[in-house]
Coordinates of C-alpha atoms in Angstrom, one line a residue:
M1 CA 0.0 0.0 0.0
S2 CA 1.4 3.4 -0.9
H3 CA 1.9 6.2 1.5
L4 CA -1.1 8.0 0.0
S5 CA -3.2 4.9 0.4
H6 CA -2.2 4.5 4.0
R7 CA -3.1 8.1 4.6
R8 CA -6.5 7.7 3.0
F9 CA -7.2 4.5 4.9
A10 CA -6.3 6.2 8.2
T11 CA -8.5 9.2 7.4
A12 CA -11.5 7.0 6.5
L13 CA -11.0 4.9 9.7
F14 CA -10.9 8.1 11.8
A15 CA -14.0 9.4 10.2
S16 CA -15.9 6.1 10.8
L17 CA -14.9 6.1 14.5
C18 CA -16.0 9.7 14.9
A19 CA -19.4 8.8 13.4
L20 CA -20.1 6.3 16.2
P21 CA -22.2 7.5 19.1
A22 CA -20.0 8.4 22.1
A23 CA -20.2 6.2 25.1
P24 CA -21.5 8.1 28.2
A25 CA -18.8 9.2 30.6
L26 CA -18.8 7.1 33.8
A27 CA -18.1 9.4 36.7
Q28 CA -16.7 7.2 39.4
M29 CA -17.5 7.2 43.1
P30 CA -15.5 9.9 44.9
P31 CA -12.7 8.4 47.0
D32 CA -14.0 9.7 50.3
I33 CA -17.4 8.2 49.6
A34 CA -15.8 4.9 48.5
A35 CA -13.9 4.7 51.8
K36 CA -17.1 5.2 53.8
I37 CA -19.0 2.5 51.8
A38 CA -16.1 0.1 52.1
A39 CA -16.1 0.6 55.8
L40 CA -19.8 -0.5 56.0
G41 CA -18.9 -3.7 54.1
R42 CA -21.1 -6.2 52.2
V43 CA -24.3 -5.4 54.1
V44 CA -27.7 -4.0 53.5
D45 CA -27.8 -0.9 55.7
P46 CA -30.3 1.7 54.5
T47 CA -29.8 4.0 57.5
A48 CA -26.0 4.2 57.5
T49 CA -25.9 4.5 53.7
A50 CA -28.5 7.3 53.7
I51 CA -26.3 9.3 56.2
I52 CA -23.5 9.2 53.6
Y53 CA -25.6 10.1 50.6
A54 CA -28.3 12.4 51.9
P55 CA -26.0 15.5 51.9
L56 CA -25.3 14.9 48.2
Q57 CA -29.0 15.1 47.3
E58 CA -31.5 17.9 46.8
N59 CA -34.1 19.1 49.2
E60 CA -37.6 20.3 48.5
P61 CA -38.8 22.4 46.8
Y62 CA -37.3 21.1 43.6
A63 CA -36.5 23.9 41.2
G64 CA -38.0 23.4 37.7
V65 CA -39.8 20.1 38.5
K66 CA -43.5 19.6 39.1
V67 CA -44.5 16.9 41.6
M68 CA -47.8 15.2 42.1
R69 CA -47.9 13.1 45.3
D70 CA -50.0 10.0 46.2
V71 CA -51.9 9.6 43.0
K72 CA -54.1 6.5 43.3
Y73 CA -53.7 3.7 40.8
G74 CA -55.6 0.9 42.6
P75 CA -58.0 0.2 45.5
S76 CA -55.3 -0.6 48.2
E77 CA -54.1 2.2 50.5
R78 CA -50.6 1.3 49.2
N79 CA -51.7 1.7 45.5
I80 CA -50.3 5.2 45.2
L81 CA -47.6 6.8 43.1
D82 CA -45.8 10.1 42.7
V83 CA -45.3 11.8 39.3
F84 CA -42.3 14.1 38.5
S85 CA -42.1 16.1 35.4
A86 CA -39.8 18.9 34.4
E87 CA -41.4 22.3 33.7
G88 CA -41.4 23.7 30.2
T89 CA -40.5 20.5 28.4
G90 CA -42.3 19.0 25.5
D91 CA -44.8 16.1 25.3
A92 CA -44.3 12.5 24.6
R93 CA -41.3 12.0 26.9
P94 CA -40.2 8.5 27.9
V95 CA -41.7 7.4 31.3
F96 CA -39.4 6.0 34.0
M97 CA -41.1 4.1 36.7
F98 CA -39.3 3.1 39.9
V99 CA -40.1 0.3 42.4
H100 CA -38.5 0.4 45.9
G101 CA -37.2 -2.6 47.9
G102 CA -37.8 -3.7 51.5
A103 CA -37.4 -7.4 51.7
Y104 CA -41.0 -7.9 50.5
I105 CA -42.4 -6.9 53.9
R106 CA -41.5 -3.2 54.3
G107 CA -40.5 -0.1 52.3
E108 CA -42.1 3.0 50.8
K109 CA -41.5 5.3 47.9
R110 CA -40.5 8.1 50.1
R111 CA -40.2 8.9 53.9
P112 CA -41.0 12.4 55.0
G113 CA -37.7 14.4 55.1
S114 CA -35.8 11.8 53.1
P115 CA -34.4 12.5 49.7
F116 CA -34.9 8.8 48.7
Y117 CA -36.4 7.9 46.3
D118 CA -37.2 11.4 45.1
N119 CA -33.6 11.4 43.8
V120 CA -34.4 8.8 41.2
M121 CA -37.4 10.8 40.1
L122 CA -35.4 14.1 39.8
W123 CA -32.8 12.4 37.8
A124 CA -35.5 11.1 35.4
A125 CA -37.3 14.4 35.1
R126 CA -34.0 16.3 34.4
H127 CA -33.0 13.8 31.7
G128 CA -36.0 14.2 29.5
M129 CA -38.3 11.7 31.1
V130 CA -41.4 11.7 33.3
G131 CA -40.7 10.0 36.6
V132 CA -43.2 7.7 38.4
N133 CA -42.4 6.4 41.9
L134 CA -44.8 3.8 43.2
E135 CA -45.7 1.9 46.3
Y136 CA -47.2 -1.6 46.3
R137 CA -48.7 -4.1 48.7
L138 CA -46.5 -6.0 51.1
A139 CA -46.4 -9.4 52.8
P140 CA -47.5 -10.9 55.1
K141 CA -50.8 -9.1 54.6
D142 CA -50.6 -9.4 50.8
P143 CA -48.6 -12.4 49.7
W144 CA -47.9 -13.6 46.1
P145 CA -49.0 -12.5 43.6
A146 CA -50.1 -9.1 45.1
A147 CA -47.0 -7.1 44.3
G148 CA -46.9 -8.5 40.7
D149 CA -50.5 -7.6 40.2
D150 CA -49.7 -4.1 41.5
M151 CA -46.9 -3.8 38.9
G152 CA -49.5 -4.5 36.2
A153 CA -52.1 -2.2 37.6
A154 CA -49.6 0.7 37.9
V155 CA -48.3 0.2 34.4
R156 CA -51.8 0.2 33.0
F157 CA -52.7 3.3 35.0
V158 CA -49.7 5.1 33.7
A159 CA -50.3 4.1 30.1
D160 CA -53.9 5.4 30.4
N161 CA -53.0 8.7 32.1
I162 CA -49.4 9.7 31.5
K163 CA -50.1 11.9 28.5
T164 CA -51.6 14.4 31.1
Y165 CA -48.1 14.8 32.5
G166 CA -46.3 14.9 29.1
G167 CA -45.3 11.2 29.0
D168 CA -45.4 8.8 26.1
P169 CA -47.5 5.7 27.0
G170 CA -45.6 3.7 24.3
R171 CA -42.3 4.2 26.0
I172 CA -42.6 3.1 29.6
F173 CA -39.5 1.7 31.4
L174 CA -39.9 0.0 34.8
M175 CA -37.0 -0.3 37.2
G176 CA -36.9 -2.1 40.5
H177 CA -34.3 -2.3 43.3
S178 CA -33.7 -5.2 45.6
A179 CA -37.1 -6.8 46.4
G180 CA -38.5 -4.2 43.9
A181 CA -36.3 -5.7 41.2
T182 CA -37.6 -9.1 42.0
H183 CA -41.2 -7.8 41.6
V184 CA -40.3 -6.1 38.3
A185 CA -38.6 -9.3 37.1
T186 CA -41.6 -11.3 38.1
Y187 CA -43.9 -9.0 36.2
V188 CA -41.7 -9.3 33.1
A189 CA -41.4 -13.0 33.4
H190 CA -45.0 -14.0 34.2
K191 CA -47.3 -13.1 31.4
E192 CA -50.4 -14.0 33.5
L193 CA -49.7 -10.8 35.5
Q194 CA -49.6 -8.6 32.4
G195 CA -53.2 -8.6 31.2
P196 CA -54.6 -9.2 27.7
N197 CA -52.6 -6.3 26.1
G198 CA -49.2 -7.5 27.2
S199 CA -46.7 -5.9 29.6
G200 CA -47.0 -2.3 28.4
L201 CA -43.3 -1.9 28.8
A202 CA -40.6 -0.7 26.4
G203 CA -38.0 -2.1 28.8
A204 CA -37.1 -3.0 32.3
I205 CA -34.1 -2.6 34.7
F206 CA -33.4 -5.0 37.6
S207 CA -31.0 -3.7 40.2
S208 CA -29.8 -6.4 42.7
G209 CA -32.9 -8.6 42.6
A210 CA -33.6 -12.3 43.0
Y211 CA -34.5 -14.4 40.0
D212 CA -34.2 -18.0 41.1
L213 CA -35.9 -18.3 44.5
S214 CA -34.6 -21.8 45.0
K215 CA -31.1 -20.4 45.2
D216 CA -31.9 -17.2 47.0
E217 CA -30.9 -16.7 50.6
P218 CA -33.7 -17.8 53.0
S219 CA -35.4 -14.9 54.8
E220 CA -38.5 -14.1 56.7
G221 CA -39.7 -11.8 53.8
R222 CA -39.2 -14.4 51.1
T223 CA -41.3 -17.0 53.0
A224 CA -43.9 -14.4 53.9
Y225 CA -44.4 -13.3 50.3
F226 CA -43.6 -16.3 48.1
G227 CA -44.9 -19.0 50.5
D228 CA -43.9 -22.6 50.7
A229 CA -40.6 -23.6 49.0
A230 CA -42.5 -26.1 46.9
R231 CA -43.8 -23.1 44.9
F232 CA -40.5 -21.4 44.4
A233 CA -39.8 -23.0 41.0
E234 CA -43.1 -21.9 39.4
R235 CA -42.9 -18.4 41.1
S236 CA -39.3 -17.7 40.1
A237 CA -38.6 -15.2 37.3
L238 CA -35.7 -16.9 35.7
P239 CA -37.5 -19.3 33.2
G240 CA -39.8 -16.6 32.0
L241 CA -37.0 -14.0 31.6
I242 CA -35.2 -16.4 29.3
D243 CA -38.3 -16.7 27.1
S244 CA -39.3 -13.0 27.3
N245 CA -38.9 -10.6 24.4
I246 CA -39.1 -7.5 26.6
P247 CA -35.7 -5.7 26.6
F248 CA -34.1 -5.6 30.1
M249 CA -30.8 -4.9 31.8
I250 CA -29.4 -5.9 35.2
S251 CA -27.1 -4.4 37.7
S252 CA -25.3 -5.4 40.8
A253 CA -23.0 -3.8 43.3
E254 CA -19.5 -4.9 44.0
L255 CA -20.3 -5.0 47.7
D256 CA -23.7 -6.7 47.4
P257 CA -24.2 -9.6 49.8
P258 CA -22.9 -12.9 48.2
A259 CA -26.4 -14.2 47.6
M260 CA -27.3 -11.2 45.5
E261 CA -24.1 -11.5 43.6
Q262 CA -25.0 -15.1 42.9
Q263 CA -28.4 -14.1 41.6
F264 CA -26.9 -11.5 39.3
N265 CA -24.5 -14.1 37.8
L266 CA -27.3 -16.7 37.5
L267 CA -29.4 -14.5 35.3
K268 CA -26.4 -13.0 33.4
D269 CA -25.1 -16.5 32.5
A270 CA -28.5 -17.9 31.7
M271 CA -29.2 -15.1 29.2
C272 CA -25.8 -15.5 27.5
K273 CA -26.6 -19.2 27.0
S274 CA -30.1 -18.5 25.7
E275 CA -31.3 -17.9 22.1
R276 CA -31.7 -14.3 22.9
G277 CA -28.1 -13.9 24.0
C278 CA -26.2 -11.7 26.5
I279 CA -27.9 -8.7 27.9
R280 CA -26.5 -5.5 29.4
A281 CA -25.2 -6.6 32.8
I282 CA -23.4 -4.0 35.0
V283 CA -21.4 -4.5 38.2
L284 CA -20.8 -1.2 39.9
P285 CA -17.3 -0.8 41.4
H286 CA -17.1 0.2 45.1
H287 CA -20.9 0.3 45.5
S288 CA -23.0 -1.4 48.1
H289 CA -26.5 -2.7 47.9
M290 CA -28.1 0.6 48.9
S291 CA -25.5 3.0 47.5
E292 CA -26.2 2.0 43.9
T293 CA -29.6 3.6 44.1
Y294 CA -28.9 6.3 46.6
S295 CA -26.2 7.6 44.3
I296 CA -28.6 8.3 41.4
N297 CA -28.8 12.1 40.7
T298 CA -25.3 12.7 42.1
A299 CA -22.0 13.2 40.2
D300 CA -21.6 9.4 40.3
T301 CA -23.2 8.3 37.1
Q302 CA -21.9 4.7 36.8
L303 CA -25.5 3.3 36.9
S304 CA -27.6 6.2 35.7
N305 CA -25.6 6.7 32.4
Q306 CA -25.9 3.0 31.7
I307 CA -29.7 3.3 32.2
L308 CA -29.8 6.3 29.8
E309 CA -27.9 4.3 27.2
F310 CA -30.2 1.3 27.6
I311 CA -33.3 3.5 27.1
A312 CA -31.8 5.2 24.1
K313 CA -30.7 1.9 22.4
G314 CA -33.5 -0.3 23.7
K315 CA -31.0 -3.0 24.7

């Protein structure tokens, strides 16, 4: 190849690389925060983790964002949701729904005076989406499949009403964390929970959930919600996720408890072996079970930028 040909080839290669979409910058966890999270260890400690992250989050009132609290989507007192939408933006924005955790027996979308999980909603609203934060029924009062049914009821309610808030009912993304991730995965996997018109989802995000109940860590909450171990196989999400055509991604934290790390790897490996193939699967360095969600809407964009890219690409 002549010198001129080499030059033309190099120029063409450079141009083709520049034409590719740029990967989002992944701002890492600040070293002082990483040290505090590491000191907590591989534990699930919402209170201690909140003390670390609350000073990094916004306090109400939230500038430029409209908030509607406790909108009813079903008959239970826990069938309520909050809607966050940025002021002055256009219509037909993607919808980002979030489902909190709590070991199947506790948890809420927001405690008074706490920035969590308003932080997820603010991030969504300020990145061109309508945020929807929901509560759902809990065990032992409401065991399987109550939470899964609530996922379906909430998605259908949002599809029917989100245009009022500037959202696009055809682009609904549902994210869950911890037990919330298990419920979202269950909804994606079990078509009987979705109703006659399908899931209503453009995609889903599971953050540190459980997908194979037979291999999950025994707990009071798991028994209270899912019932007898003899039902675990049919109530697990893993088989249905392998067969699902709904786009989804998964995340885990480096400092997740070992059982949660195992669940992440089970689903990741199962998908890679399936006809559908590997999915977006993210392990967040230095993060713990709670910090991965508490960090959303801070300068640490390890997870949030991955979610944005997933929503943009649909995979």
